[in-house]
Amino acid sequence: LVEFYNPAFDVTPAKLITAIITEKGAVAPSELSQLTIKQSV
């Protein structure tokens, strides 16, 4: 068994996220599902 730490896959608590940067610009986490729906139509 080899144990290691990979900081590239950090888990950030949701309450600390104010925006998600996308190719459409900054999106609030609560609006992300709407953006996904609009792009799939």
mmCIF file of C-alpha atoms in Angstrom:
data_model
loop_
_atom_site.group_PDB
_atom_site.id
_atom_site.type_symbol
_atom_site.label_atom_id
_atom_site.label_comp_id
_atom_site.label_asym_id
_atom_site.label_seq_id
_atom_site.Cartn_x
_atom_site.Cartn_y
_atom_site.Cartn_z
ATOM 1 C CA LEU A 1 0.000 0.000 0.000
ATOM 2 C CA VAL A 2 1.392 3.378 -1.030
ATOM 3 C CA GLU A 3 -0.053 6.464 0.628
ATOM 4 C CA PHE A 4 0.325 9.916 -0.887
ATOM 5 C CA TYR A 5 -1.190 13.389 -0.804
ATOM 6 C CA ASN A 6 -2.320 15.037 -4.060
ATOM 7 C CA PRO A 7 -3.322 18.691 -3.473
ATOM 8 C CA ALA A 8 -4.621 18.958 -7.066
ATOM 9 C CA PHE A 9 -7.854 17.303 -5.909
ATOM 10 C CA ASP A 10 -8.824 19.494 -2.979
ATOM 11 C CA VAL A 11 -12.317 19.313 -1.495
ATOM 12 C CA THR A 12 -13.629 22.807 -0.776
ATOM 13 C CA PRO A 13 -16.713 23.143 1.441
ATOM 14 C CA ALA A 14 -19.677 24.370 -0.643
ATOM 15 C CA LYS A 15 -20.368 27.280 1.714
ATOM 16 C CA LEU A 16 -16.973 28.767 0.770
ATOM 17 C CA ILE A 17 -17.675 28.833 -2.997
ATOM 18 C CA THR A 18 -19.091 32.154 -4.212
ATOM 19 C CA ALA A 19 -18.711 31.616 -7.967
ATOM 20 C CA ILE A 20 -17.724 29.001 -10.524
ATOM 21 C CA ILE A 21 -15.747 30.334 -13.483
ATOM 22 C CA THR A 22 -17.019 28.975 -16.824
ATOM 23 C CA GLU A 23 -16.604 29.894 -20.489
ATOM 24 C CA LYS A 24 -19.842 31.883 -20.039
ATOM 25 C CA GLY A 25 -18.354 33.884 -17.140
ATOM 26 C CA ALA A 26 -18.698 33.677 -13.372
ATOM 27 C CA VAL A 27 -21.778 31.758 -12.230
ATOM 28 C CA ALA A 28 -23.172 31.483 -8.715
ATOM 29 C CA PRO A 29 -23.386 27.858 -7.547
ATOM 30 C CA SER A 30 -27.177 28.169 -7.256
ATOM 31 C CA GLU A 31 -27.373 29.154 -10.964
ATOM 32 C CA LEU A 32 -25.153 26.367 -12.291
ATOM 33 C CA SER A 33 -27.999 23.925 -12.968
ATOM 34 C CA GLN A 34 -29.828 26.582 -15.037
ATOM 35 C CA LEU A 35 -26.686 27.177 -17.111
ATOM 36 C CA THR A 36 -26.388 23.431 -17.736
ATOM 37 C CA ILE A 37 -30.040 23.208 -18.820
ATOM 38 C CA LYS A 38 -29.688 26.193 -21.198
ATOM 39 C CA GLN A 39 -26.606 24.714 -22.862
ATOM 40 C CA SER A 40 -28.227 21.314 -23.429
ATOM 41 C CA VAL A 41 -31.275 22.762 -25.223
#
